[in-house]
PDB file of C-alpha atoms in Angstrom:
ATOM      1  CA  MET U1101      19.831  -1.401  14.486  1.00 60.00           C
ATOM      2  CA  ARG U1102      17.445   1.308  15.693  1.00 66.00           C
ATOM      3  CA  THR U1103      15.956   1.700  12.212  1.00 66.00           C
ATOM      4  CA  ARG U1104      15.472  -2.044  11.980  1.00 67.00           C
ATOM      5  CA  ALA U1105      13.688  -2.149  15.354  1.00 70.00           C
ATOM      6  CA  ILE U1106      11.380   0.781  14.547  1.00 77.00           C
ATOM      7  CA  THR U1107      10.490  -0.689  11.151  1.00 76.00           C
ATOM      8  CA  ALA U1108       9.749  -4.064  12.726  1.00 77.00           C
ATOM      9  CA  LEU U1109       7.533  -2.528  15.421  1.00 84.00           C
ATOM     10  CA  PHE U1110       5.376  -0.542  13.000  1.00 86.00           C
ATOM     11  CA  PHE U1111       5.104  -3.417  10.554  1.00 86.00           C
ATOM     12  CA  VAL U1112       4.082  -5.872  13.287  1.00 89.00           C
ATOM     13  CA  ILE U1113       1.366  -3.470  14.456  1.00 92.00           C
ATOM     14  CA  ILE U1114       0.013  -3.114  10.906  1.00 94.00           C
ATOM     15  CA  VAL U1115      -0.003  -6.868  10.292  1.00 94.00           C
ATOM     16  CA  LEU U1116      -1.694  -7.658  13.604  1.00 95.00           C
ATOM     17  CA  ALA U1117      -4.295  -4.923  13.120  1.00 95.00           C
ATOM     18  CA  SER U1118      -5.164  -6.241   9.652  1.00 96.00           C
ATOM     19  CA  ILE U1119      -5.792  -9.705  11.105  1.00 96.00           C
ATOM     20  CA  VAL U1120      -7.705  -8.724  14.230  1.00 95.00           C
ATOM     21  CA  LEU U1121      -9.902  -5.773  13.195  1.00 93.00           C
ATOM     22  CA  ASN U1122     -12.161  -7.333  10.540  1.00 93.00           C
ATOM     23  CA  ALA U1123     -12.296  -9.840   7.705  1.00 95.00           C
ATOM     24  CA  TYR U1124     -12.390  -7.261   4.897  1.00 95.00           C
ATOM     25  CA  LEU U1125      -9.250  -5.517   6.142  1.00 96.00           C
ATOM     26  CA  PHE U1126      -7.595  -8.923   6.505  1.00 96.00           C
ATOM     27  CA  ALA U1127      -8.470  -9.784   2.901  1.00 96.00           C
ATOM     28  CA  GLY U1128      -7.442  -6.425   1.464  1.00 96.00           C
ATOM     29  CA  PHE U1129      -4.147  -6.156   3.302  1.00 96.00           C
ATOM     30  CA  PHE U1130      -2.938  -9.654   2.463  1.00 97.00           C
ATOM     31  CA  MET U1131      -4.084  -9.377  -1.148  1.00 97.00           C
ATOM     32  CA  VAL U1132      -1.932  -6.246  -1.540  1.00 96.00           C
ATOM     33  CA  LEU U1133       0.901  -7.894   0.389  1.00 96.00           C
ATOM     34  CA  SER U1134       0.841 -10.965  -1.866  1.00 97.00           C
ATOM     35  CA  ALA U1135       0.907  -8.717  -4.961  1.00 96.00           C
ATOM     36  CA  CYS U1136       3.935  -6.825  -3.611  1.00 95.00           C
ATOM     37  CA  CYS U1137       5.763 -10.054  -2.799  1.00 96.00           C
ATOM     38  CA  LEU U1138       4.932 -11.391  -6.258  1.00 97.00           C
ATOM     39  CA  TYR U1139       6.356  -8.228  -7.825  1.00 96.00           C
ATOM     40  CA  GLU U1140       9.592  -8.727  -5.881  1.00 95.00           C
ATOM     41  CA  PHE U1141       9.749 -12.359  -7.007  1.00 96.00           C
ATOM     42  CA  TYR U1142       9.392 -11.353 -10.650  1.00 95.00           C
ATOM     43  CA  ARG U1143      12.146  -8.742 -10.249  1.00 93.00           C
ATOM     44  CA  ILE U1144      14.471 -11.426  -8.918  1.00 93.00           C
ATOM     45  CA  ILE U1145      13.644 -14.249 -11.310  1.00 92.00           C
ATOM     46  CA  GLY U1146      13.723 -12.367 -14.610  1.00 84.00           C
ATOM     47  CA  ASP U1147      17.028 -12.813 -16.456  1.00 81.00           C
ATOM     48  CA  ALA U1148      18.501 -13.846 -19.795  1.00 73.00           C
ATOM     49  CA  HIS U1149      16.900 -17.276 -19.470  1.00 78.00           C
ATOM     50  CA  GLY U1150      13.395 -15.850 -19.415  1.00 82.00           C
ATOM     51  CA  LYS U1151      11.370 -12.825 -18.412  1.00 87.00           C
ATOM     52  CA  PRO U1152       8.003 -13.258 -16.682  1.00 92.00           C
ATOM     53  CA  ALA U1153       4.977 -11.247 -17.750  1.00 91.00           C
ATOM     54  CA  SER U1154       5.055  -9.425 -14.430  1.00 92.00           C
ATOM     55  CA  TRP U1155       1.900  -7.348 -14.672  1.00 93.00           C
ATOM     56  CA  LEU U1156      -0.113 -10.206 -16.138  1.00 94.00           C
ATOM     57  CA  GLY U1157       1.086 -12.465 -13.326  1.00 95.00           C
ATOM     58  CA  ILE U1158       0.246  -9.861 -10.693  1.00 96.00           C
ATOM     59  CA  GLY U1159      -3.165  -9.350 -12.302  1.00 95.00           C
ATOM     60  CA  LEU U1160      -3.792 -13.087 -12.345  1.00 95.00           C
ATOM     61  CA  GLY U1161      -2.686 -13.488  -8.731  1.00 96.00           C
ATOM     62  CA  GLY U1162      -4.683 -10.464  -7.585  1.00 95.00           C
ATOM     63  CA  LEU U1163      -7.807 -11.668  -9.378  1.00 95.00           C
ATOM     64  CA  LEU U1164      -7.421 -15.158  -7.922  1.00 95.00           C
ATOM     65  CA  PHE U1165      -6.984 -13.776  -4.398  1.00 96.00           C
ATOM     66  CA  GLY U1166      -9.806 -11.261  -4.787  1.00 95.00           C
ATOM     67  CA  LEU U1167     -12.308 -13.772  -6.134  1.00 94.00           C
ATOM     68  CA  TYR U1168     -11.443 -16.346  -3.482  1.00 94.00           C
ATOM     69  CA  ALA U1169     -11.695 -13.705  -0.760  1.00 94.00           C
ATOM     70  CA  GLY U1170     -15.057 -12.585  -2.143  1.00 93.00           C
ATOM     71  CA  TYR U1171     -16.284 -16.161  -2.040  1.00 92.00           C
ATOM     72  CA  ARG U1172     -15.076 -16.665   1.534  1.00 92.00           C
ATOM     73  CA  LEU U1173     -16.590 -13.386   2.671  1.00 91.00           C
ATOM     74  CA  GLY U1174     -19.921 -14.460   1.206  1.00 86.00           C
ATOM     75  CA  ASP U1175     -20.030 -11.736  -1.435  1.00 79.00           C
ATOM     76  CA  LEU U1176     -19.397 -13.900  -4.511  1.00 82.00           C
ATOM     77  CA  SER U1177     -20.466 -17.265  -5.848  1.00 83.00           C
ATOM     78  CA  PRO U1178     -17.630 -19.812  -6.276  1.00 82.00           C
ATOM     79  CA  ASN U1179     -18.517 -19.803  -9.987  1.00 84.00           C
ATOM     80  CA  PHE U1180     -16.873 -16.385 -10.249  1.00 84.00           C
ATOM     81  CA  LEU U1181     -13.519 -18.107  -9.784  1.00 82.00           C
ATOM     82  CA  LEU U1182     -13.858 -19.216 -13.410  1.00 87.00           C
ATOM     83  CA  ALA U1183     -13.124 -15.599 -14.358  1.00 86.00           C
ATOM     84  CA  ILE U1184      -9.420 -16.346 -13.945  1.00 89.00           C
ATOM     85  CA  VAL U1185      -9.467 -18.759 -16.908  1.00 90.00           C
ATOM     86  CA  PRO U1186      -9.368 -16.104 -19.694  1.00 90.00           C
ATOM     87  CA  LEU U1187      -6.562 -14.200 -17.959  1.00 89.00           C
ATOM     88  CA  ALA U1188      -4.648 -17.448 -17.446  1.00 90.00           C
ATOM     89  CA  ALA U1189      -4.904 -18.020 -21.214  1.00 93.00           C
ATOM     90  CA  VAL U1190      -3.637 -14.494 -21.944  1.00 93.00           C
ATOM     91  CA  VAL U1191      -0.351 -15.389 -20.203  1.00 92.00           C
ATOM     92  CA  PHE U1192       0.267 -17.828 -23.076  1.00 93.00           C
ATOM     93  CA  ILE U1193      -0.923 -15.431 -25.781  1.00 92.00           C
ATOM     94  CA  ALA U1194       1.038 -12.348 -24.699  1.00 89.00           C
ATOM     95  CA  PRO U1195       4.513 -13.646 -25.765  1.00 87.00           C
ATOM     96  CA  LEU U1196       3.249 -13.852 -29.362  1.00 87.00           C
ATOM     97  CA  TYR U1197       3.336 -10.048 -29.420  1.00 84.00           C
ATOM     98  CA  GLN U1198       6.711  -9.658 -27.699  1.00 78.00           C
ATOM     99  CA  LYS U1199       9.431  -9.379 -30.331  1.00 74.00           C
ATOM    100  CA  ASP U1200      12.247  -9.426 -27.768  1.00 70.00           C
ATOM    101  CA  SER U1201      11.113 -12.685 -26.176  1.00 69.00           C
ATOM    102  CA  ASP U1202      13.789 -15.255 -27.111  1.00 76.00           C
ATOM    103  CA  LYS U1203      12.550 -17.907 -24.689  1.00 83.00           C
ATOM    104  CA  PRO U1204       8.814 -17.323 -24.383  1.00 89.00           C
ATOM    105  CA  PHE U1205       7.977 -20.535 -22.549  1.00 92.00           C
ATOM    106  CA  ALA U1206      10.589 -19.851 -19.896  1.00 91.00           C
ATOM    107  CA  GLY U1207       8.841 -16.522 -19.300  1.00 91.00           C
ATOM    108  CA  ILE U1208       5.451 -18.239 -19.174  1.00 93.00           C
ATOM    109  CA  ALA U1209       6.813 -20.772 -16.682  1.00 94.00           C
ATOM    110  CA  TYR U1210       8.265 -17.997 -14.495  1.00 95.00           C
ATOM    111  CA  THR U1211       4.944 -16.151 -14.570  1.00 95.00           C
ATOM    112  CA  TYR U1212       2.982 -19.147 -13.343  1.00 96.00           C
ATOM    113  CA  LEU U1213       5.708 -20.158 -10.890  1.00 96.00           C
ATOM    114  CA  GLY U1214       5.293 -16.801  -9.161  1.00 96.00           C
ATOM    115  CA  VAL U1215       1.561 -17.365  -8.696  1.00 96.00           C
ATOM    116  CA  VAL U1216       2.157 -20.849  -7.292  1.00 96.00           C
ATOM    117  CA  TYR U1217       5.141 -19.890  -5.121  1.00 97.00           C
ATOM    118  CA  VAL U1218       3.723 -16.637  -3.700  1.00 97.00           C
ATOM    119  CA  VAL U1219      -0.019 -16.191  -4.181  1.00 97.00           C
ATOM    120  CA  LEU U1220      -1.237 -19.711  -3.341  1.00 97.00           C
ATOM    121  CA  PRO U1221       0.624 -19.732   0.021  1.00 97.00           C
ATOM    122  CA  PHE U1222      -0.902 -16.350   0.916  1.00 97.00           C
ATOM    123  CA  LEU U1223      -4.296 -17.758  -0.057  1.00 97.00           C
ATOM    124  CA  SER U1224      -3.601 -20.713   2.242  1.00 97.00           C
ATOM    125  CA  PHE U1225      -2.824 -18.316   5.075  1.00 97.00           C
ATOM    126  CA  PHE U1226      -5.998 -16.348   4.327  1.00 97.00           C
ATOM    127  CA  ALA U1227      -8.005 -19.594   4.337  1.00 96.00           C
ATOM    128  CA  LEU U1228      -6.883 -20.272   7.923  1.00 96.00           C
ATOM    129  CA  GLY U1229      -9.231 -17.506   8.975  1.00 95.00           C
ATOM    130  CA  PHE U1230     -12.195 -19.322   7.450  1.00 95.00           C
ATOM    131  CA  LEU U1231     -11.411 -22.889   8.444  1.00 90.00           C
ATOM    132  CA  GLU U1232     -14.938 -23.478   9.744  1.00 84.00           C
ATOM    133  CA  GLY U1233     -16.794 -21.135   7.421  1.00 84.00           C
ATOM    134  CA  ILE U1234     -17.008 -17.842   9.282  1.00 90.00           C
ATOM    135  CA  TYR U1235     -14.058 -15.554   9.942  1.00 94.00           C
ATOM    136  CA  ASP U1236     -12.063 -16.306  13.086  1.00 93.00           C
ATOM    137  CA  TYR U1237      -8.855 -14.302  13.509  1.00 95.00           C
ATOM    138  CA  ARG U1238      -7.369 -16.669  16.098  1.00 95.00           C
ATOM    139  CA  LEU U1239      -5.788 -19.179  13.718  1.00 96.00           C
ATOM    140  CA  PRO U1240      -4.049 -16.710  11.362  1.00 96.00           C
ATOM    141  CA  LEU U1241      -2.993 -14.625  14.368  1.00 97.00           C
ATOM    142  CA  GLY U1242      -1.643 -17.700  16.139  1.00 96.00           C
ATOM    143  CA  PHE U1243       0.161 -18.818  12.988  1.00 97.00           C
ATOM    144  CA  MET U1244       1.853 -15.436  12.631  1.00 96.00           C
ATOM    145  CA  LEU U1245       2.876 -15.262  16.295  1.00 96.00           C
ATOM    146  CA  ILE U1246       4.376 -18.752  16.103  1.00 97.00           C
ATOM    147  CA  LEU U1247       6.207 -17.869  12.884  1.00 96.00           C
ATOM    148  CA  TRP U1248       7.661 -14.735  14.437  1.00 94.00           C
ATOM    149  CA  GLY U1249       8.547 -16.686  17.582  1.00 95.00           C
ATOM    150  CA  ASN U1250      10.397 -19.234  15.469  1.00 95.00           C
ATOM    151  CA  ASP U1251      12.295 -16.530  13.579  1.00 93.00           C
ATOM    152  CA  THR U1252      13.187 -14.683  16.786  1.00 92.00           C
ATOM    153  CA  GLY U1253      14.339 -17.812  18.602  1.00 94.00           C
ATOM    154  CA  ALA U1254      16.411 -18.943  15.630  1.00 93.00           C
ATOM    155  CA  TYR U1255      18.040 -15.521  15.286  1.00 90.00           C
ATOM    156  CA  LEU U1256      18.903 -15.058  18.968  1.00 92.00           C
ATOM    157  CA  VAL U1257      20.118 -18.582  19.678  1.00 93.00           C
ATOM    158  CA  GLY U1258      21.965 -18.751  16.361  1.00 89.00           C
ATOM    159  CA  LYS U1259      23.686 -15.418  16.989  1.00 88.00           C
ATOM    160  CA  PHE U1260      24.926 -16.194  20.495  1.00 89.00           C
ATOM    161  CA  PHE U1261      25.300 -19.980  20.479  1.00 89.00           C
ATOM    162  CA  GLY U1262      25.359 -21.047  16.824  1.00 81.00           C
ATOM    163  CA  ARG U1263      28.323 -23.228  15.890  1.00 85.00           C
ATOM    164  CA  ARG U1264      27.264 -25.982  13.508  1.00 88.00           C
ATOM    165  CA  ARG U1265      26.085 -24.833  10.075  1.00 89.00           C
ATOM    166  CA  LEU U1266      22.642 -25.991   9.022  1.00 87.00           C
ATOM    167  CA  PHE U1267      22.885 -25.431   5.250  1.00 83.00           C
ATOM    168  CA  GLU U1268      26.120 -23.573   4.583  1.00 83.00           C
ATOM    169  CA  ARG U1269      25.900 -23.866   0.786  1.00 85.00           C
ATOM    170  CA  ILE U1270      22.646 -21.874   0.758  1.00 88.00           C
ATOM    171  CA  SER U1271      22.615 -19.819   3.969  1.00 85.00           C
ATOM    172  CA  PRO U1272      25.962 -19.660   5.820  1.00 82.00           C
ATOM    173  CA  LYS U1273      24.503 -17.935   8.897  1.00 84.00           C
ATOM    174  CA  LYS U1274      21.889 -20.565   9.747  1.00 88.00           C
ATOM    175  CA  THR U1275      22.891 -23.109  12.394  1.00 90.00           C
ATOM    176  CA  TRP U1276      21.469 -26.228  13.989  1.00 90.00           C
ATOM    177  CA  GLU U1277      21.487 -24.416  17.325  1.00 93.00           C
ATOM    178  CA  GLY U1278      19.415 -21.625  15.773  1.00 92.00           C
ATOM    179  CA  LEU U1279      16.961 -24.173  14.387  1.00 94.00           C
ATOM    180  CA  ALA U1280      16.567 -25.709  17.856  1.00 95.00           C
ATOM    181  CA  GLY U1281      16.099 -22.261  19.413  1.00 95.00           C
ATOM    182  CA  GLY U1282      13.433 -21.402  16.861  1.00 95.00           C
ATOM    183  CA  ILE U1283      11.519 -24.609  17.494  1.00 96.00           C
ATOM    184  CA  LEU U1284      11.751 -24.128  21.264  1.00 97.00           C
ATOM    185  CA  LEU U1285      10.375 -20.570  21.218  1.00 97.00           C
ATOM    186  CA  ALA U1286       7.674 -21.562  18.708  1.00 97.00           C
ATOM    187  CA  LEU U1287       6.567 -24.310  21.093  1.00 97.00           C
ATOM    188  CA  VAL U1288       6.481 -21.850  24.005  1.00 97.00           C
ATOM    189  CA  VAL U1289       4.311 -19.490  21.944  1.00 97.00           C
ATOM    190  CA  SER U1290       2.023 -22.380  20.973  1.00 97.00           C
ATOM    191  CA  LEU U1291       1.487 -23.311  24.642  1.00 96.00           C
ATOM    192  CA  ILE U1292       0.555 -19.722  25.462  1.00 96.00           C
ATOM    193  CA  LEU U1293      -1.843 -19.659  22.512  1.00 96.00           C
ATOM    194  CA  ALA U1294      -3.421 -22.941  23.624  1.00 95.00           C
ATOM    195  CA  HIS U1295      -4.243 -21.320  26.954  1.00 93.00           C
ATOM    196  CA  TYR U1296      -6.017 -18.315  25.433  1.00 93.00           C
ATOM    197  CA  PHE U1297      -7.207 -19.618  22.030  1.00 93.00           C
ATOM    198  CA  THR U1298      -9.042 -22.852  22.737  1.00 88.00           C
ATOM    199  CA  ALA U1299     -10.213 -23.269  19.130  1.00 83.00           C
ATOM    200  CA  LEU U1300      -7.399 -25.822  18.988  1.00 89.00           C
ATOM    201  CA  GLY U1301      -6.287 -28.128  21.778  1.00 90.00           C
ATOM    202  CA  VAL U1302      -2.782 -28.065  23.240  1.00 94.00           C
ATOM    203  CA  TRP U1303      -1.444 -30.904  21.089  1.00 93.00           C
ATOM    204  CA  LYS U1304      -2.856 -29.364  17.934  1.00 94.00           C
ATOM    205  CA  TRP U1305      -1.187 -26.049  18.678  1.00 96.00           C
ATOM    206  CA  ILE U1306       2.052 -27.954  19.292  1.00 96.00           C
ATOM    207  CA  GLY U1307       1.628 -29.709  15.945  1.00 95.00           C
ATOM    208  CA  VAL U1308       1.073 -26.364  14.227  1.00 96.00           C
ATOM    209  CA  ALA U1309       4.204 -24.973  15.901  1.00 97.00           C
ATOM    210  CA  LEU U1310       6.337 -27.878  14.718  1.00 97.00           C
ATOM    211  CA  LEU U1311       5.069 -27.543  11.162  1.00 96.00           C
ATOM    212  CA  VAL U1312       5.607 -23.785  11.152  1.00 97.00           C
ATOM    213  CA  SER U1313       9.158 -24.193  12.466  1.00 96.00           C
ATOM    214  CA  ILE U1314      10.170 -26.922  10.031  1.00 96.00           C
ATOM    215  CA  PHE U1315       8.458 -25.635   6.890  1.00 97.00           C
ATOM    216  CA  GLY U1316       9.175 -22.015   7.830  1.00 96.00           C
ATOM    217  CA  THR U1317      12.890 -22.824   7.969  1.00 95.00           C
ATOM    218  CA  PHE U1318      12.738 -24.583   4.602  1.00 96.00           C
ATOM    219  CA  GLY U1319      10.799 -21.632   3.194  1.00 95.00           C
ATOM    220  CA  ASP U1320      13.591 -19.319   4.318  1.00 94.00           C
ATOM    221  CA  LEU U1321      16.193 -21.610   2.757  1.00 94.00           C
ATOM    222  CA  VAL U1322      14.290 -21.862  -0.525  1.00 94.00           C
ATOM    223  CA  GLU U1323      14.105 -18.071  -0.826  1.00 94.00           C
ATOM    224  CA  SER U1324      17.821 -17.883  -0.006  1.00 92.00           C
ATOM    225  CA  MET U1325      18.437 -20.427  -2.766  1.00 93.00           C
ATOM    226  CA  LEU U1326      16.440 -18.244  -5.171  1.00 93.00           C
ATOM    227  CA  LYS U1327      18.402 -15.097  -4.282  1.00 92.00           C
ATOM    228  CA  ARG U1328      21.746 -16.892  -4.380  1.00 90.00           C
ATOM    229  CA  SER U1329      20.993 -18.381  -7.795  1.00 90.00           C
ATOM    230  CA  GLN U1330      20.140 -14.915  -9.104  1.00 89.00           C
ATOM    231  CA  GLN U1331      22.987 -13.221  -7.187  1.00 88.00           C
ATOM    232  CA  VAL U1332      20.638 -10.940  -5.261  1.00 87.00           C
ATOM    233  CA  LYS U1333      21.164  -9.934  -1.619  1.00 85.00           C
ATOM    234  CA  ASP U1334      17.622  -8.783  -0.709  1.00 78.00           C
ATOM    235  CA  SER U1335      14.288  -9.176  -2.457  1.00 81.00           C
ATOM    236  CA  GLY U1336      13.722  -5.421  -2.180  1.00 74.00           C
ATOM    237  CA  ALA U1337      14.258  -2.342  -0.039  1.00 70.00           C
ATOM    238  CA  VAL U1338      10.734  -1.407   1.010  1.00 73.00           C
ATOM    239  CA  LEU U1339      11.422  -2.145   4.713  1.00 68.00           C
ATOM    240  CA  PRO U1340      14.420  -0.137   6.016  1.00 66.00           C
ATOM    241  CA  GLY U1341      16.835  -2.473   7.766  1.00 61.00           C
ATOM    242  CA  HIS U1342      14.914  -5.582   6.712  1.00 62.00           C
ATOM    243  CA  GLY U1343      15.087  -5.761   2.931  1.00 74.00           C
ATOM    244  CA  GLY U1344      11.987  -6.657   0.961  1.00 85.00           C
ATOM    245  CA  LEU U1345       8.570  -7.988   1.850  1.00 91.00           C
ATOM    246  CA  LEU U1346       9.382 -11.386   0.373  1.00 92.00           C
ATOM    247  CA  ASP U1347      12.339 -11.595   2.768  1.00 90.00           C
ATOM    248  CA  ARG U1348       9.966 -11.068   5.721  1.00 90.00           C
ATOM    249  CA  PHE U1349       7.372 -13.609   4.609  1.00 93.00           C
ATOM    250  CA  ASP U1350       9.526 -16.353   3.077  1.00 93.00           C
ATOM    251  CA  GLY U1351       8.748 -18.660   6.015  1.00 94.00           C
ATOM    252  CA  LEU U1352       5.016 -18.338   5.360  1.00 96.00           C
ATOM    253  CA  LEU U1353       5.328 -19.553   1.765  1.00 96.00           C
ATOM    254  CA  LEU U1354       5.823 -23.213   2.669  1.00 97.00           C
ATOM    255  CA  ALA U1355       4.460 -23.210   6.212  1.00 97.00           C
ATOM    256  CA  ALA U1356       0.958 -21.843   5.482  1.00 97.00           C
ATOM    257  CA  PRO U1357      -0.028 -24.569   2.967  1.00 97.00           C
ATOM    258  CA  ALA U1358       1.372 -27.251   5.292  1.00 97.00           C
ATOM    259  CA  VAL U1359      -0.575 -25.948   8.311  1.00 97.00           C
ATOM    260  CA  LEU U1360      -3.778 -25.536   6.288  1.00 96.00           C
ATOM    261  CA  ALA U1361      -3.495 -29.128   5.031  1.00 96.00           C
ATOM    262  CA  LEU U1362      -2.907 -30.443   8.553  1.00 94.00           C
ATOM    263  CA  LEU U1363      -5.873 -28.546  10.012  1.00 94.00           C
ATOM    264  CA  LYS U1364      -8.143 -29.618   7.157  1.00 92.00           C
ATOM    265  CA  ILE U1365      -7.208 -33.265   7.787  1.00 92.00           C
ATOM    266  CA  TRP U1366      -7.874 -32.901  11.520  1.00 88.00           C
ATOM    267  CA  LEU U1367     -11.208 -31.239  10.784  1.00 83.00           C
ATOM    268  CA  SER U1368     -12.260 -33.992   8.374  1.00 82.00           C
ATOM    269  CA  LEU U1369     -11.365 -36.657  10.961  1.00 80.00           C
ATOM    270  CA  GLN U1370     -13.468 -34.866  13.574  1.00 75.00           C
ATOM    271  CA  ASN U1371     -16.420 -34.504  11.211  1.00 71.00           C
ATOM    272  CA  PRO U1372     -16.392 -37.567   8.906  1.00 68.00           C
ATOM    273  CA  GLY U1373     -18.889 -37.529   6.079  1.00 57.00           C
TER     274      GLY U1373
END
């Protein structure tokens, strides 16, 4: 328990520092983090049914993240994003030279699935910092605090008061009481954020909190479904007492795209045309 707490404290400090200090650190840290999570995904998903081209997928995801970050930071033209096209084609060509590849298209599908499942959500989270063009750490910071609030509330309430199973077939420990506790604490965090971070109004922060809670919970369940289907307990062991990085950020994978879409819609309604 002590190891778990110490690991969590140091990791939280690193994540928060990467968001708050400057845009380049934010981009670099989350690009590396997405690559590490993608590596863990490929380790889990590869089996007799198909083996992803792990390093090609990581290269493709890293290039996509790096080029998009360069565009957002104002260092690259959006045309540079076309550089991913040749590497995307190589993912299809590589199996031609792999003699032990019995199901090449399953491997190709797994490779691209990793980019869609891991890298695009991290890109969505990164894009929250540039919602109105220039970097503003308040939205990604608020998102992360709400996500952690949801996880903490769900864990504590579920542990002490959980009775009714939420999705026993996939995750036996999750309960409806835990879900309610997560939503409640996420809403409390959102109200605090609305007081200090006025970039969004109170009701918009509440909307973000609800989306993070709901899609974050589904993100957790989806990753549990992945691990259960592959008979894996943790995505990795890089965080003592916590498992892998993918285990820590599974809630982000569905919540970040949902929140980005919601905020983009609100922004377009505020500034039509």
